mmCIF file of C-alpha atoms and ligand atoms in Angstrom:
data_model
loop_
_atom_site.group_PDB
_atom_site.id
_atom_site.type_symbol
_atom_site.label_atom_id
_atom_site.label_comp_id
_atom_site.label_asym_id
_atom_site.label_seq_id
_atom_site.Cartn_x
_atom_site.Cartn_y
_atom_site.Cartn_z
ATOM 1 C CA MET A 1 -15.930 -5.151 -17.146
ATOM 2 C CA LYS A 2 -15.074 -3.077 -14.107
ATOM 3 C CA VAL A 3 -13.341 -5.210 -11.488
ATOM 4 C CA ASN A 4 -12.779 -2.539 -8.864
ATOM 5 C CA ARG A 5 -15.251 -0.883 -6.533
ATOM 6 C CA ARG A 6 -14.768 2.536 -5.011
ATOM 7 C CA CYS A 7 -14.985 2.446 -1.227
ATOM 8 C CA GLN A 8 -15.375 5.567 0.876
ATOM 9 C CA PRO A 9 -12.115 7.099 2.105
ATOM 10 C CA GLU A 10 -11.532 5.939 5.667
ATOM 11 C CA LEU A 11 -10.396 8.323 8.393
ATOM 12 C CA VAL A 12 -7.782 6.372 10.362
ATOM 13 C CA ALA A 13 -6.336 9.250 12.421
ATOM 14 C CA PRO A 14 -6.864 13.014 12.577
ATOM 15 C CA ASP A 15 -6.550 14.401 9.037
ATOM 16 C CA THR A 16 -5.360 11.009 7.792
ATOM 17 C CA TYR A 17 -7.378 9.080 5.224
ATOM 18 C CA VAL A 18 -6.965 5.755 3.469
ATOM 19 C CA ILE A 19 -8.143 6.043 -0.153
ATOM 20 C CA ARG A 20 -9.626 2.668 -1.009
ATOM 21 C CA GLN A 21 -10.508 0.574 -4.042
ATOM 22 C CA LEU A 22 -11.605 -3.041 -3.740
ATOM 23 C CA PHE A 23 -10.580 -5.346 -6.606
ATOM 24 C CA GLY A 24 -12.101 -8.698 -7.575
ATOM 25 C CA GLU A 25 -15.075 -8.586 -5.261
ATOM 26 C CA GLY A 26 -17.465 -11.449 -6.014
ATOM 27 C CA LEU A 27 -15.092 -13.157 -8.453
ATOM 28 C CA GLY A 28 -13.778 -15.539 -5.836
ATOM 29 C CA PRO A 29 -13.718 -16.125 -2.089
ATOM 30 C CA ALA A 30 -11.528 -13.073 -1.561
ATOM 31 C CA ALA A 31 -11.014 -9.586 -2.895
ATOM 32 C CA VAL A 32 -8.002 -7.314 -2.480
ATOM 33 C CA TYR A 33 -7.819 -3.661 -1.584
ATOM 34 C CA VAL A 34 -5.630 -1.287 -3.556
ATOM 35 C CA ASN A 35 -5.186 1.623 -1.167
ATOM 36 C CA SER A 36 -3.195 4.787 -0.875
ATOM 37 C CA MET A 37 -3.136 7.391 1.889
ATOM 38 C CA LEU A 38 -3.664 11.096 2.317
ATOM 39 C CA ILE A 39 -2.554 13.412 5.124
ATOM 40 C CA ALA A 40 -4.748 16.472 4.771
ATOM 41 C CA GLY A 41 -4.018 20.025 5.864
ATOM 42 C CA PRO A 42 -2.523 23.229 4.510
ATOM 43 C CA GLU A 43 0.588 21.212 3.639
ATOM 44 C CA ALA A 44 -1.029 17.979 2.506
ATOM 45 C CA VAL A 45 0.864 14.772 1.758
ATOM 46 C CA ILE A 46 -0.359 12.226 -0.763
ATOM 47 C CA VAL A 47 1.122 8.805 0.010
ATOM 48 C CA ASP A 48 1.143 6.776 -3.237
ATOM 49 C CA THR A 49 -1.062 7.648 -6.164
ATOM 50 C CA GLY A 50 -3.306 4.633 -6.710
ATOM 51 C CA PRO A 51 -3.939 2.539 -9.815
ATOM 52 C CA ALA A 52 -4.516 4.134 -13.227
ATOM 53 C CA VAL A 53 -7.529 1.894 -13.867
ATOM 54 C CA ALA A 54 -9.362 3.656 -11.019
ATOM 55 C CA ARG A 55 -8.144 7.130 -11.928
ATOM 56 C CA ASP A 56 -11.468 8.966 -11.967
ATOM 57 C CA ASP A 57 -12.581 7.543 -8.617
ATOM 58 C CA TRP A 58 -9.169 7.991 -7.019
ATOM 59 C CA MET A 59 -8.799 11.605 -8.143
ATOM 60 C CA ALA A 60 -12.354 12.408 -7.045
ATOM 61 C CA ASP A 61 -11.745 10.943 -3.582
ATOM 62 C CA VAL A 62 -8.402 12.657 -2.983
ATOM 63 C CA PHE A 63 -9.401 16.052 -4.295
ATOM 64 C CA SER A 64 -12.694 16.058 -2.471
ATOM 65 C CA ILE A 65 -10.589 16.141 0.709
ATOM 66 C CA VAL A 66 -7.696 18.413 -0.263
ATOM 67 C CA ASP A 67 -7.236 21.243 -2.695
ATOM 68 C CA PRO A 68 -4.555 20.531 -5.303
ATOM 69 C CA GLY A 69 -2.858 23.803 -4.369
ATOM 70 C CA ASP A 70 -2.399 22.567 -0.790
ATOM 71 C CA VAL A 71 -0.514 19.395 -1.706
ATOM 72 C CA ARG A 72 3.065 19.921 -0.519
ATOM 73 C CA TYR A 73 4.458 16.404 -0.954
ATOM 74 C CA VAL A 74 3.744 13.247 -2.882
ATOM 75 C CA PHE A 75 5.452 10.343 -1.155
ATOM 76 C CA LEU A 76 6.046 7.423 -3.484
ATOM 77 C CA SER A 77 6.611 4.188 -1.573
ATOM 78 C CA HIS A 78 7.856 2.315 -4.663
ATOM 79 C CA ASP A 79 7.385 2.119 -8.389
ATOM 80 C CA ASP A 80 4.756 -0.609 -8.777
ATOM 81 C CA THR A 81 1.859 0.262 -11.064
ATOM 82 C CA ASP A 82 -0.789 0.182 -8.333
ATOM 83 C CA HIS A 83 1.164 2.914 -6.510
ATOM 84 C CA VAL A 84 2.265 5.181 -9.372
ATOM 85 C CA GLY A 85 -0.840 4.949 -11.554
ATOM 86 C CA ASN A 86 -1.859 8.593 -11.223
ATOM 87 C CA LEU A 87 1.508 10.156 -10.466
ATOM 88 C CA ARG A 88 1.820 12.257 -13.599
ATOM 89 C CA GLU A 89 -1.704 13.570 -13.215
ATOM 90 C CA VAL A 90 -1.077 14.509 -9.579
ATOM 91 C CA LEU A 91 2.172 16.310 -10.351
ATOM 92 C CA ASP A 92 0.487 18.208 -13.175
ATOM 93 C CA LEU A 93 -2.437 19.175 -10.959
ATOM 94 C CA CYS A 94 -0.458 20.079 -7.827
ATOM 95 C CA PRO A 95 2.128 22.739 -8.709
ATOM 96 C CA ARG A 96 3.544 23.038 -5.156
ATOM 97 C CA ALA A 97 4.053 19.309 -4.733
ATOM 98 C CA THR A 98 7.534 17.891 -4.258
ATOM 99 C CA LEU A 99 7.945 14.219 -5.107
ATOM 100 C CA VAL A 100 9.538 12.285 -2.236
ATOM 101 C CA THR A 101 11.183 9.042 -3.253
ATOM 102 C CA ASN A 102 14.633 7.518 -3.791
ATOM 103 C CA MET A 103 17.000 7.514 -6.738
ATOM 104 C CA PHE A 104 16.454 3.845 -7.563
ATOM 105 C CA THR A 105 12.786 4.647 -8.122
ATOM 106 C CA VAL A 106 13.786 7.455 -10.471
ATOM 107 C CA GLU A 107 16.054 5.075 -12.389
ATOM 108 C CA ARG A 108 13.509 2.276 -12.601
ATOM 109 C CA MET A 109 10.699 4.586 -13.690
ATOM 110 C CA ALA A 110 12.896 6.103 -16.407
ATOM 111 C CA ALA A 111 11.873 3.127 -18.555
ATOM 112 C CA ASP A 112 8.399 4.731 -18.661
ATOM 113 C CA TYR A 113 9.273 8.405 -18.322
ATOM 114 C CA LEU A 114 11.767 10.646 -16.584
ATOM 115 C CA LEU A 115 10.445 12.035 -13.338
ATOM 116 C CA PRO A 116 10.851 15.811 -12.952
ATOM 117 C CA LEU A 117 14.230 15.771 -11.211
ATOM 118 C CA ASP A 118 13.975 19.356 -10.000
ATOM 119 C CA ARG A 119 10.855 18.368 -8.044
ATOM 120 C CA VAL A 120 12.356 15.288 -6.368
ATOM 121 C CA LEU A 121 13.382 15.058 -2.709
ATOM 122 C CA VAL A 122 15.502 11.961 -2.104
ATOM 123 C CA VAL A 123 14.527 10.132 1.072
ATOM 124 C CA ASN A 124 16.214 6.831 1.888
ATOM 125 C CA ASP A 125 15.504 4.339 4.638
ATOM 126 C CA GLY A 126 15.850 6.112 7.995
ATOM 127 C CA ASP A 127 15.602 9.609 6.512
ATOM 128 C CA ARG A 128 13.046 12.173 7.677
ATOM 129 C CA PHE A 129 11.290 15.096 6.062
ATOM 130 C CA SER A 130 8.934 17.644 7.549
ATOM 131 C CA VAL A 131 5.686 19.340 6.715
ATOM 132 C CA ALA A 132 4.180 22.210 8.656
ATOM 133 C CA ASP A 133 3.130 20.312 11.765
ATOM 134 C CA ARG A 134 4.799 16.910 11.599
ATOM 135 C CA ASP A 135 7.930 14.885 10.883
ATOM 136 C CA LEU A 136 7.705 11.917 8.551
ATOM 137 C CA LEU A 137 10.179 9.032 8.770
ATOM 138 C CA ALA A 138 10.915 6.510 5.994
ATOM 139 C CA VAL A 139 11.237 2.911 7.221
ATOM 140 C CA VAL A 140 11.446 -0.253 5.106
ATOM 141 C CA PRO A 141 8.428 -2.453 5.913
ATOM 142 C CA PRO A 142 8.651 -6.139 6.905
ATOM 143 C CA THR A 143 7.740 -7.542 3.477
ATOM 144 C CA PHE A 144 7.947 -5.883 0.059
ATOM 145 C CA ASP A 145 8.006 -6.632 -3.652
ATOM 146 C CA SER A 146 10.293 -3.907 -4.947
ATOM 147 C CA PRO A 147 13.811 -2.955 -3.830
ATOM 148 C CA THR A 148 12.730 0.680 -3.826
ATOM 149 C CA THR A 149 10.086 0.160 -1.116
ATOM 150 C CA ARG A 150 9.977 2.535 1.854
ATOM 151 C CA GLY A 151 7.185 2.779 4.423
ATOM 152 C CA LEU A 152 6.361 6.053 6.145
ATOM 153 C CA LEU A 153 5.775 6.842 9.813
ATOM 154 C CA ASP A 154 3.873 9.985 10.728
ATOM 155 C CA THR A 155 5.472 10.798 14.078
ATOM 156 C CA ARG A 156 2.588 13.090 15.018
ATOM 157 C CA THR A 157 -0.270 10.611 14.679
ATOM 158 C CA GLY A 158 1.646 7.340 14.939
ATOM 159 C CA VAL A 159 0.269 6.151 11.611
ATOM 160 C CA TYR A 160 2.726 3.958 9.711
ATOM 161 C CA TRP A 161 2.170 3.376 6.000
ATOM 162 C CA GLY A 162 3.242 -0.251 5.603
ATOM 163 C CA VAL A 163 2.999 -0.165 1.790
ATOM 164 C CA ASP A 164 2.312 -3.719 0.481
ATOM 165 C CA SER A 165 3.171 -5.295 3.820
ATOM 166 C CA PHE A 166 0.552 -6.164 6.481
ATOM 167 C CA GLY A 167 -2.107 -6.750 3.799
ATOM 168 C CA THR A 168 -4.698 -9.488 3.686
ATOM 169 C CA PRO A 169 -7.513 -10.497 1.326
ATOM 170 C CA VAL A 170 -11.065 -9.756 2.389
ATOM 171 C CA PRO A 171 -14.386 -11.313 1.319
ATOM 172 C CA THR A 172 -15.957 -7.884 0.896
ATOM 173 C CA GLU A 173 -15.508 -4.359 2.237
ATOM 174 C CA VAL A 174 -14.039 -4.737 5.715
ATOM 175 C CA THR A 175 -12.501 -1.946 7.780
ATOM 176 C CA ASP A 176 -11.291 -4.019 10.724
ATOM 177 C CA VAL A 177 -9.579 -7.403 10.527
ATOM 178 C CA ALA A 178 -11.500 -8.328 13.693
ATOM 179 C CA GLU A 179 -14.511 -8.730 11.366
ATOM 180 C CA LEU A 180 -12.752 -11.625 9.593
ATOM 181 C CA PRO A 181 -12.948 -15.230 10.811
ATOM 182 C CA PRO A 182 -9.598 -15.796 12.566
ATOM 183 C CA ASP A 183 -8.608 -18.747 10.350
ATOM 184 C CA PHE A 184 -9.475 -16.806 7.195
ATOM 185 C CA TYR A 185 -7.428 -13.841 8.369
ATOM 186 C CA GLN A 186 -4.365 -15.839 9.365
ATOM 187 C CA ALA A 187 -4.314 -17.897 6.169
ATOM 188 C CA GLY A 188 -4.918 -14.894 3.932
ATOM 189 C CA PHE A 189 -2.368 -12.711 5.704
ATOM 190 C CA LEU A 190 0.340 -15.369 5.487
ATOM 191 C CA GLN A 191 -0.510 -16.164 1.870
ATOM 192 C CA MET A 192 -0.403 -12.549 0.739
ATOM 193 C CA ASN A 193 2.791 -11.666 2.577
ATOM 194 C CA ARG A 194 4.566 -14.792 1.278
ATOM 195 C CA MET A 195 3.505 -14.022 -2.288
ATOM 196 C CA LEU A 196 4.758 -10.482 -1.809
ATOM 197 C CA SER A 197 8.144 -11.612 -0.512
ATOM 198 C CA PRO A 198 8.937 -14.998 -2.049
ATOM 199 C CA TRP A 199 12.455 -14.601 -0.628
ATOM 200 C CA HIS A 200 11.051 -15.340 2.846
ATOM 201 C CA ARG A 201 12.284 -18.957 2.593
ATOM 202 C CA TRP A 202 15.921 -17.839 2.497
ATOM 203 C CA LEU A 203 15.773 -15.610 5.562
ATOM 204 C CA ASP A 204 17.708 -16.141 8.758
ATOM 205 C CA SER A 205 15.034 -16.037 11.466
ATOM 206 C CA SER A 206 17.177 -14.111 13.896
ATOM 207 C CA ARG A 207 18.250 -11.430 11.436
ATOM 208 C CA TYR A 208 14.730 -11.119 10.089
ATOM 209 C CA GLY A 209 13.527 -10.850 13.676
ATOM 210 C CA SER A 210 15.740 -7.784 14.096
ATOM 211 C CA HIS A 211 14.147 -6.246 11.026
ATOM 212 C CA LEU A 212 10.698 -6.862 12.518
ATOM 213 C CA ASP A 213 11.836 -5.480 15.876
ATOM 214 C CA ARG A 214 12.790 -2.241 14.193
ATOM 215 C CA VAL A 215 9.276 -1.866 12.808
ATOM 216 C CA ARG A 216 7.802 -2.919 16.153
ATOM 217 C CA SER A 217 9.901 -0.302 17.941
ATOM 218 C CA LEU A 218 8.252 2.461 15.924
ATOM 219 C CA GLY A 219 5.336 2.022 18.314
ATOM 220 C CA ALA A 220 2.810 2.737 15.574
ATOM 221 C CA ALA A 221 -0.765 3.288 16.722
ATOM 222 C CA VAL A 222 -2.151 2.450 13.268
ATOM 223 C CA VAL A 223 -0.605 0.503 10.392
ATOM 224 C CA ALA A 224 -2.373 1.503 7.203
ATOM 225 C CA ASN A 225 -1.395 -0.432 4.109
ATOM 226 C CA ALA A 226 -2.079 -0.808 0.427
ATOM 227 C CA HIS A 227 -3.715 -4.231 0.380
ATOM 228 C CA GLY A 228 -5.720 -4.738 3.530
ATOM 229 C CA PRO A 229 -7.647 -3.020 6.305
ATOM 230 C CA ALA A 230 -5.724 -0.710 8.619
ATOM 231 C CA LEU A 231 -4.413 -2.420 11.754
ATOM 232 C CA ARG A 232 -4.759 -0.851 15.170
ATOM 233 C CA GLY A 233 -3.409 -1.449 18.669
ATOM 234 C CA ASP A 234 -2.761 -5.092 19.488
ATOM 235 C CA GLN A 235 -3.497 -6.101 15.892
ATOM 236 C CA ILE A 236 -0.094 -4.686 14.920
ATOM 237 C CA GLY A 237 1.842 -6.912 17.317
ATOM 238 C CA THR A 238 -0.215 -9.921 16.221
ATOM 239 C CA ALA A 239 0.603 -9.172 12.585
ATOM 240 C CA LEU A 240 4.318 -8.844 13.364
ATOM 241 C CA ASP A 241 4.178 -12.183 15.197
ATOM 242 C CA MET A 242 2.639 -13.788 12.101
ATOM 243 C CA LEU A 243 5.331 -12.226 9.906
ATOM 244 C CA ALA A 244 7.969 -13.764 12.202
ATOM 245 C CA GLN A 245 6.767 -17.190 10.999
ATOM 246 C CA LEU A 246 7.725 -16.511 7.381
ATOM 247 C CA PRO A 247 11.344 -17.776 7.446
ATOM 248 C CA ASP A 248 10.107 -21.233 8.497
ATOM 249 C CA MET A 249 7.194 -21.435 6.073
ATOM 250 C CA PRO A 250 7.140 -23.078 2.637
ATOM 251 C CA ALA A 251 6.477 -21.078 -0.496
ATOM 252 C CA ALA A 252 2.915 -19.846 -0.881
ATOM 253 C CA PRO A 253 0.800 -22.026 -3.166
ATOM 254 C CA LEU A 254 0.028 -20.086 -6.331
ATOM 255 C CA PRO A 255 -2.992 -20.227 -8.648
ATOM 256 C CA GLY A 256 -2.521 -22.386 -11.725
ATOM 257 C CA GLN A 257 -4.162 -22.898 -15.111
ATOM 258 C CA ALA A 258 -7.261 -24.485 -13.588
ATOM 259 C CA GLN A 259 -7.892 -21.384 -11.477
ATOM 260 C CA LEU A 260 -7.397 -19.164 -14.515
ATOM 261 C CA GLU A 261 -9.909 -21.137 -16.540
ATOM 262 C CA ALA A 262 -12.414 -21.014 -13.686
ATOM 263 C CA LEU A 263 -11.991 -17.229 -13.599
ATOM 264 C CA ILE A 264 -12.528 -16.942 -17.354
ATOM 265 C CA ALA A 265 -15.669 -19.055 -16.998
ATOM 266 C CA GLN A 266 -16.966 -16.607 -14.391
ATOM 267 C CA PHE A 267 -16.325 -13.670 -16.714
ATOM 268 C CA THR A 268 -18.004 -15.310 -19.701
ATOM 269 C CA ALA A 269 -20.951 -17.037 -18.013
ATOM 270 C CA PRO A 270 -23.155 -13.919 -17.644
ATOM 271 C CA ALA A 271 -22.628 -12.985 -21.317
ATOM 272 C CA GLN A 272 -23.664 -16.482 -22.449
ATOM 273 C CA THR A 273 -26.722 -16.327 -20.238
ATOM 274 C CA ALA A 274 -27.659 -12.935 -21.640
ATOM 275 C CA ALA A 275 -27.248 -14.181 -25.226
ATOM 276 C CA ALA A 276 -29.486 -17.157 -24.478
HETATM 277 FE FE1 FE2 B 301 4.340 -3.512 -4.743
HETATM 278 FE FE1 FE2 B 302 0.893 -2.761 -4.066
#
C-alpha cells in the first residue's frame, strides 16, 4: 500500500522549489510532509535527497526542473533516512555535484556506506559556501533530531531551510499554514517540534532564547522545511515565539498500542470488505 502522495513542487522564491511528498493522508486526522528543496540554475543546489520509498516521484520532480549535469552541490542537512534516501542515486547521476555536509555525518553514514570523501565539502555551523550567484550559510535550526543537523540560508533570496524544525502536521495538501485552523496549527506545531527535540524539557529558557534569536536575526523571508508548509513573513516570528515555549512544556504525548491497533484496523478493513 502506498502511503505517500506526490505533490507538485512548490516555487517559494525565484528558482527555489520545495519538493514535496505527503505521507499518511487519510489514515488519521493529520498527514506529514516529507520535503526537500532545490535551488535551480546553471549551478543548481539540491538540499536533501528525499525518502527512498518515493524515489521515482522524487527523481522525476527534481530532474524535471534541473539537468543532472547542472547540479553543483548536494547539501545534506543530516543523515536521517527521509533526507538521504536518494543520495547515492543523485551522486551517481550528477557527476559535477559536490556533497556538502559535516564529518559527523560521514562517520554516522559509514555504517551504511562510505561517502565519496573526495567529493565532500565540509561545512559546519556558521560556515558559508558559494555557487555562481549566491552565498549559502549553514545555521543550526531551533529544533532537530540528529546532532549532525544544519539548516541553510540562501543569502540571495532569504530562504532558510529549517530542516525538520518549523514543521507541522496537515489534514491534507496545504501550502500556507494560514489555511489551518489556528488551534490545529498551534497544537500540531508544538507536538511535532517537541517530538523532534525531546530534550526541550531540559533547556534553560534564556540560553535557548539566544539560540532562537540567532535564527530570528537571519531575517529570513521564507522558512522552508522538511515536514510542513513553508512559512513566510510574520509566520516566521510567530513560529519562533511558539518554539520559545518549549522549555516550559511537558513532554509531547506519544501514540501507544491502542493507536497502533487502530491504524492496523484501517489498513486491513478495506481488504476484508473486498473479500466479503
Ligand atoms: Fe531528522
Ligand atoms: Fe526529517
